[in-house]
PDB file of C-alpha atoms in Angstrom:
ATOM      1  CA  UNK A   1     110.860 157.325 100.705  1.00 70.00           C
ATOM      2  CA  UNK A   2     108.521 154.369 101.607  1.00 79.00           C
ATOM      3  CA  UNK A   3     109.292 150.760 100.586  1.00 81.00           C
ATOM      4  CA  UNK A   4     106.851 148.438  99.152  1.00 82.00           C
ATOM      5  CA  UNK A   5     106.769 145.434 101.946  1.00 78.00           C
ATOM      6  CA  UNK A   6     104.683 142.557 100.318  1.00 80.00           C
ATOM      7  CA  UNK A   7     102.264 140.709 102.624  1.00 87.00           C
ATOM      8  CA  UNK A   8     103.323 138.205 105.083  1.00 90.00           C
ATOM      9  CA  UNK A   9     101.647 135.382 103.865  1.00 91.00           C
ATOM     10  CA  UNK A  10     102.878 136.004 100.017  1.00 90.00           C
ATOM     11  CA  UNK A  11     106.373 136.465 101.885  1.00 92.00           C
ATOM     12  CA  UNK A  12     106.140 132.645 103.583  1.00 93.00           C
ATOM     13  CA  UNK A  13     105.007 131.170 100.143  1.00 91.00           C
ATOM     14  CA  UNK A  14     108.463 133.247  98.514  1.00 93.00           C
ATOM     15  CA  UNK A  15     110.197 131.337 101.750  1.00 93.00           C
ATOM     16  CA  UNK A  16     109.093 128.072 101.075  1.00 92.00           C
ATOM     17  CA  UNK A  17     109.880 128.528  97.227  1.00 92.00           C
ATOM     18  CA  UNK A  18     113.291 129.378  98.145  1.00 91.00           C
ATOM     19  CA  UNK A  19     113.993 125.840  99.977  1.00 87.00           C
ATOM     20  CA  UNK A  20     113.500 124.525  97.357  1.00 87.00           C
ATOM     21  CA  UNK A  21     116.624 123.273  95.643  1.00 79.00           C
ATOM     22  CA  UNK A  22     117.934 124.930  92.378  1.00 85.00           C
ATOM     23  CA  UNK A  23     115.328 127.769  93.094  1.00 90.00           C
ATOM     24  CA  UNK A  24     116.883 131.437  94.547  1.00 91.00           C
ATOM     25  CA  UNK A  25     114.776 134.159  96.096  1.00 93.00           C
ATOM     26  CA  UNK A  26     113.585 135.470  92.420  1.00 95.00           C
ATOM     27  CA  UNK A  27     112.605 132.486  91.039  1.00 95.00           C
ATOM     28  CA  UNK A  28     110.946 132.202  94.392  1.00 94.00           C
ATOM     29  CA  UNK A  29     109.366 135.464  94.007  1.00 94.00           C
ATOM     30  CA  UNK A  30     108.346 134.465  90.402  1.00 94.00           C
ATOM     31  CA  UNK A  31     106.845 131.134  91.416  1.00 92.00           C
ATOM     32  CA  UNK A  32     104.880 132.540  94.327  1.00 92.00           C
ATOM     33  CA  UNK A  33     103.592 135.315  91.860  1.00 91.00           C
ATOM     34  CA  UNK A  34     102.109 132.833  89.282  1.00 89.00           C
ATOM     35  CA  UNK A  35     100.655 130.565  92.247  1.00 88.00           C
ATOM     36  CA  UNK A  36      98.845 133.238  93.398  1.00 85.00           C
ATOM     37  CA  UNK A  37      97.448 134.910  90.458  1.00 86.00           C
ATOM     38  CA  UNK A  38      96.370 130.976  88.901  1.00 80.00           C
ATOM     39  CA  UNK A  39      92.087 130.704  88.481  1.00 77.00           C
ATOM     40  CA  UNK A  40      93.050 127.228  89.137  1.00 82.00           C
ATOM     41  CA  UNK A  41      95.749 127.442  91.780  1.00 81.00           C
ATOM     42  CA  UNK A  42      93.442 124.944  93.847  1.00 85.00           C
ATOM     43  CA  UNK A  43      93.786 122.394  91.206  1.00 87.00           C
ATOM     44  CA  UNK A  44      97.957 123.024  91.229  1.00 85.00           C
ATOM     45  CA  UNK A  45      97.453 122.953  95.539  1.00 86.00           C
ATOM     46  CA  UNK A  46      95.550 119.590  95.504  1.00 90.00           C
ATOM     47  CA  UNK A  47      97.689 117.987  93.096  1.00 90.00           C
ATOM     48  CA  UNK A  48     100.861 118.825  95.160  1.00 88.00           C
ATOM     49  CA  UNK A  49      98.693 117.517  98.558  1.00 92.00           C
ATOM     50  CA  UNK A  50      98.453 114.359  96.114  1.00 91.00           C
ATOM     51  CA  UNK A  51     101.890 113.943  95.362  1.00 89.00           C
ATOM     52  CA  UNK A  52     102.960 114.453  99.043  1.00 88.00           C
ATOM     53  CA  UNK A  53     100.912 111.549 100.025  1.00 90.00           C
ATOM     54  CA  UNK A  54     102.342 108.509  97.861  1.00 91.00           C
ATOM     55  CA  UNK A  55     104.226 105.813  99.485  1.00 92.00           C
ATOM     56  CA  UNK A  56     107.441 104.594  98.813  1.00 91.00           C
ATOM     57  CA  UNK A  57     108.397 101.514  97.522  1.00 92.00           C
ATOM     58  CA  UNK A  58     109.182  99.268 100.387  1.00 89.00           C
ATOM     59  CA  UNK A  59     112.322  97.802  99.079  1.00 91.00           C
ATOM     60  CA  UNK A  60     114.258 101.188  97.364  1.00 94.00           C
ATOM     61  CA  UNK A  61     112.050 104.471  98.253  1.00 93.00           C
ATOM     62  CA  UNK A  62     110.840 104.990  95.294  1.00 93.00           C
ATOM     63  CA  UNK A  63     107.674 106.705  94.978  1.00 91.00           C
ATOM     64  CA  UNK A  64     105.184 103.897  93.705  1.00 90.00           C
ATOM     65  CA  UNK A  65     101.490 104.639  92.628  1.00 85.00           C
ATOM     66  CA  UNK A  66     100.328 101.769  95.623  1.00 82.00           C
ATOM     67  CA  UNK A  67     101.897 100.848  98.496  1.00 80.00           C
ATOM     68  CA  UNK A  68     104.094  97.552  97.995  1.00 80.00           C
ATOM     69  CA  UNK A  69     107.009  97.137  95.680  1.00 86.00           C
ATOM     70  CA  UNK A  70     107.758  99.214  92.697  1.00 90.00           C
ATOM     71  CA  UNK A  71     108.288  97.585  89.046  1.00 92.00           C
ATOM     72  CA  UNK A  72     112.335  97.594  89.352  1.00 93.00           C
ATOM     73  CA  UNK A  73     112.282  95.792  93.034  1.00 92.00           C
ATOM     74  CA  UNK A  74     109.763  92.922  91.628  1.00 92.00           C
ATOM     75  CA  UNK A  75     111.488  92.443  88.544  1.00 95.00           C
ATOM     76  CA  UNK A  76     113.202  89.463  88.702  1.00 94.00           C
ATOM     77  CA  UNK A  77     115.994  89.882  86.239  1.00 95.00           C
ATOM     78  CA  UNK A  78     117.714  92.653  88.057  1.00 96.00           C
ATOM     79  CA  UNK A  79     120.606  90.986  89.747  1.00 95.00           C
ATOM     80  CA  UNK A  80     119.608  91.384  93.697  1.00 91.00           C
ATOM     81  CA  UNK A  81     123.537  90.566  94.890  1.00 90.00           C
ATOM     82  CA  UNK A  82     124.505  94.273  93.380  1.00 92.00           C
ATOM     83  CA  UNK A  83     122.762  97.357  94.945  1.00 93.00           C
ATOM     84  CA  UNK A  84     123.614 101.086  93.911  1.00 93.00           C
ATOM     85  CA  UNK A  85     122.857 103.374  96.422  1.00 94.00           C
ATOM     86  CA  UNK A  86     121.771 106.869  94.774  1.00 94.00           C
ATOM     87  CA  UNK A  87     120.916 110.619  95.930  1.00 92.00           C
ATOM     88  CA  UNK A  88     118.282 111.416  93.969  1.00 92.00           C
ATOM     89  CA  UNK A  89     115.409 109.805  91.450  1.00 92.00           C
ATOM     90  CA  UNK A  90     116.936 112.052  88.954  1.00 91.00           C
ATOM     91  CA  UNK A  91     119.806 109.787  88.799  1.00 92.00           C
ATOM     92  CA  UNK A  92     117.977 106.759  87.969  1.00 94.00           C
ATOM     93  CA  UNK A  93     117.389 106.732  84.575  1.00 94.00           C
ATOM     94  CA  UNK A  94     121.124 107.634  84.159  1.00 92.00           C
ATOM     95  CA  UNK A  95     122.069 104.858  86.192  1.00 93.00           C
ATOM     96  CA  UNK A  96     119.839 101.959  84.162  1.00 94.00           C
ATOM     97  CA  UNK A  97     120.846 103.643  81.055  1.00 94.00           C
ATOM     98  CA  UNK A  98     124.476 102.600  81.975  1.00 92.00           C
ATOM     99  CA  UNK A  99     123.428  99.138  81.849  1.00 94.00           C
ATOM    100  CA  UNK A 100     123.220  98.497  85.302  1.00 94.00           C
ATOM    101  CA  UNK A 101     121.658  95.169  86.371  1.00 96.00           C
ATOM    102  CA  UNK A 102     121.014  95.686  90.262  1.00 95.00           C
ATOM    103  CA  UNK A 103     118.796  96.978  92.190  1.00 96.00           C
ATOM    104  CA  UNK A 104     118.780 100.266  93.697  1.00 96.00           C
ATOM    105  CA  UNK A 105     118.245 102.273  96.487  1.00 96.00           C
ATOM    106  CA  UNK A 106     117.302 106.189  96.447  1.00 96.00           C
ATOM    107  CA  UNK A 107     118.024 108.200  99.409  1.00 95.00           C
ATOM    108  CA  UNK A 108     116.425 111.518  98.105  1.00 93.00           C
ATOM    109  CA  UNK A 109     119.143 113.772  99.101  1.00 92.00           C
ATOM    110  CA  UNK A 110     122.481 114.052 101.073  1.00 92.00           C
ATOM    111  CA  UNK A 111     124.014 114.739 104.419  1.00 93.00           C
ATOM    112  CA  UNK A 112     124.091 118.271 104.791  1.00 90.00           C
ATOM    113  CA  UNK A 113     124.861 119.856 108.167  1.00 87.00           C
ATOM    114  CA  UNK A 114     124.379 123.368 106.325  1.00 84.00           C
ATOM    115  CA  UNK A 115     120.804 122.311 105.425  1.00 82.00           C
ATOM    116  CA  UNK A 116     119.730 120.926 108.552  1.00 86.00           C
ATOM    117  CA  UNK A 117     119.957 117.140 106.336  1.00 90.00           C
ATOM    118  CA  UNK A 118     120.667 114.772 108.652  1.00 90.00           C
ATOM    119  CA  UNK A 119     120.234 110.902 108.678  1.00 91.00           C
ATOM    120  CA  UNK A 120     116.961 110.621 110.232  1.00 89.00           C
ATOM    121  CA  UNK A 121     115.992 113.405 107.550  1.00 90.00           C
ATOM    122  CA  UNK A 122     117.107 110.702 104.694  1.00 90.00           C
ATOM    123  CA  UNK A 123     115.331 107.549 106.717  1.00 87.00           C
ATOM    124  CA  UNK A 124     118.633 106.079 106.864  1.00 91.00           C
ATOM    125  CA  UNK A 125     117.650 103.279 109.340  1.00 90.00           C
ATOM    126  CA  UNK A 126     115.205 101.914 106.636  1.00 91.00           C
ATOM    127  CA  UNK A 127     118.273 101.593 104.462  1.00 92.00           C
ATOM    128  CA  UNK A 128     120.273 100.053 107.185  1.00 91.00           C
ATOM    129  CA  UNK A 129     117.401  97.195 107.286  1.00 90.00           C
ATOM    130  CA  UNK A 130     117.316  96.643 104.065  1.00 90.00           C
ATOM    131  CA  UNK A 131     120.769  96.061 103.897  1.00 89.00           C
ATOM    132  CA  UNK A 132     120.646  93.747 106.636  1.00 86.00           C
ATOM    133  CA  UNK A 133     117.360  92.096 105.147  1.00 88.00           C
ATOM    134  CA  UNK A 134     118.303  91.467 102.162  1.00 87.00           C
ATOM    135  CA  UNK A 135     122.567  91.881 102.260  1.00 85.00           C
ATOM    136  CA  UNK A 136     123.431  91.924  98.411  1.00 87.00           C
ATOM    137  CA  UNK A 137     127.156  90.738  97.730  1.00 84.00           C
ATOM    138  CA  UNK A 138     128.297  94.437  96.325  1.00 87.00           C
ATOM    139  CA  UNK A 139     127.031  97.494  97.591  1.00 88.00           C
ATOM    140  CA  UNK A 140     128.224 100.631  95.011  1.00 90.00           C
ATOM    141  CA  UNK A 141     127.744 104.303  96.557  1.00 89.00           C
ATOM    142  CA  UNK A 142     126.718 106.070  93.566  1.00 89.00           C
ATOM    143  CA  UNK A 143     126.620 109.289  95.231  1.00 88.00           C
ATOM    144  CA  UNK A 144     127.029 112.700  93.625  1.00 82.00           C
ATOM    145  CA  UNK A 145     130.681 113.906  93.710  1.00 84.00           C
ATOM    146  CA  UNK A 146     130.139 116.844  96.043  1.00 87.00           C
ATOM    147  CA  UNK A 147     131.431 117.653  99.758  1.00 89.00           C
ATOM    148  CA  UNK A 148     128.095 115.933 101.016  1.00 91.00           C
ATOM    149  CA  UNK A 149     128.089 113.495  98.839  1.00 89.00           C
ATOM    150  CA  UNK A 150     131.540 111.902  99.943  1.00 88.00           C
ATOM    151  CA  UNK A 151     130.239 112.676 103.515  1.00 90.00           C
ATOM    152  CA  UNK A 152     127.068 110.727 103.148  1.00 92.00           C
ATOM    153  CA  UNK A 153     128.947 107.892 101.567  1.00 88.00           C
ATOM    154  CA  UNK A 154     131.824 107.647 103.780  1.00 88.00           C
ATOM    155  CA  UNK A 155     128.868 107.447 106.933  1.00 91.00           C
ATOM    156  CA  UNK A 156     126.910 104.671 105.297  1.00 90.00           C
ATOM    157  CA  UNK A 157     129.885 102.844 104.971  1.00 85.00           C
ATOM    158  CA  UNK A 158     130.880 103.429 108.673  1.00 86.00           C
ATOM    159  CA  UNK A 159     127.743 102.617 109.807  1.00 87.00           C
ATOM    160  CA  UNK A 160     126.758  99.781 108.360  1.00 81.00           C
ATOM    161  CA  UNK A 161     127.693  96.478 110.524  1.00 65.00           C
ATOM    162  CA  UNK A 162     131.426  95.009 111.104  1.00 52.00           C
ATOM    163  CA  UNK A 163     130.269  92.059 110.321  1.00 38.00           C
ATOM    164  CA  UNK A 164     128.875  92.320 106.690  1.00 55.00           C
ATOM    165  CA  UNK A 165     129.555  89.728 104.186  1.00 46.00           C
ATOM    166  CA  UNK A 166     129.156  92.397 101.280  1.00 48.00           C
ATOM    167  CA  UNK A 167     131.510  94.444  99.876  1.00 51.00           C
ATOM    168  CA  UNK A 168     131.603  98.724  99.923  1.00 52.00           C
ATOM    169  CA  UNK A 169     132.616 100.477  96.871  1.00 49.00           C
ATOM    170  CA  UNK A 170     132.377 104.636  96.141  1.00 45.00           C
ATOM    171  CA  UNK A 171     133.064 104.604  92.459  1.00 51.00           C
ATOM    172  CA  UNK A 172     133.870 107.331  90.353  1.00 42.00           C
ATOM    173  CA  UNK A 173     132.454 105.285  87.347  1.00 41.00           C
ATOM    174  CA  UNK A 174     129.207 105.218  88.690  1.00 46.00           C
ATOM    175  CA  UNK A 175     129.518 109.411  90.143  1.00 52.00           C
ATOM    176  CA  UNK A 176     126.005 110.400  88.910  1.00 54.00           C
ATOM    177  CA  UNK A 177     125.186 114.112  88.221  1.00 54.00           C
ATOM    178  CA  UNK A 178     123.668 116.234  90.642  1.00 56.00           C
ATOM    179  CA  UNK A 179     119.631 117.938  89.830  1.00 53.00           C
ATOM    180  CA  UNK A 180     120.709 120.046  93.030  1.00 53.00           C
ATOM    181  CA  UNK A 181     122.694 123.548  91.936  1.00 47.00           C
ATOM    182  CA  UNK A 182     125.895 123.786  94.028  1.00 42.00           C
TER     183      UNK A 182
END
């Protein structure tokens, strides 16, 4: 009995898919399928090319339509002594919604040995100089209440300077949930 083996190149698409997180190998499969069976999968390509390609705000990594500060860094009623440090952008909105007054910072993901995710994967030396730019008074760890997100909080606070004037909390109250499926 022969077995269908799909093309190589529709195979590395169905890879690349799967890397993604929340997405497993058939919603991988499915994903690659519509992709290449789109009239206007160009359009879907160049708009991804697009979105690859926009900076990050200066001050918190988020993405920002120019490069520069985004509206929440130049707003000057957010209380600049209190930074929450965050995982992903999904947790924004959660986290202003709380009533929140600082500032933020977004790290786009967590340490994750498993995943290859290290800290030069998460830019954490632009973190570390904008901590040491602009040191705010509190510093809250808003990470996601997983195995790597403990991990990447309990490094940050290691590795940030003995002789900081701020102080580190990892707060259960703040715990945001996670987009990423466990």
């Amino acid at each position: 009995m022969k077995y269908y083996q799909p093309a190589a190149a529709f195979r590395r698409l169905c890879d690349a898919f799967d890397q993604m997180p929340g997405i497993g190998e058939q919603g991988a499969k499915r994903m690659a399928e519509w992709l290449m069976y789109q009239s206007d999968a160009q359009a879907f390509l160049d708009t991804l090319e697009q979105a690859a390609a926009m900076p990050l705000c200066q001050c918190c990594n988020l993405v920002v339509e120019d490069a520069g500060h985004c509206p929440l860094c130049s707003d000057p009623e957010r209380d600049a002594q209190t930074l929450a440090v965050i995982a992903e952008t999904a947790q924004l909105q959660p986290l202003l919604d709380s009533g929140f007054p600082g500032q933020v910072y977004v790290l786009h993901g967590v340490l994750s040995p498993a995943r290859r995710i290290g800290p030069s994967t998460l830019r954490l030396e632009n973190f570390f100089s904008r901590v040491q730019q602009q040191p705010p008074e509190q510093l809250l760890l808003a990470l996601t209440d997983t195995v790597e997100g403990r991990a990447t909080a309990d490094y940050i606070s290691r590795s940030l300077p003995a002789q900081r004037s701020h102080s580190l909390a990892f707060t259960e109250l703040l715990t945001l949930p996670s987009t990423e499926s466990e």
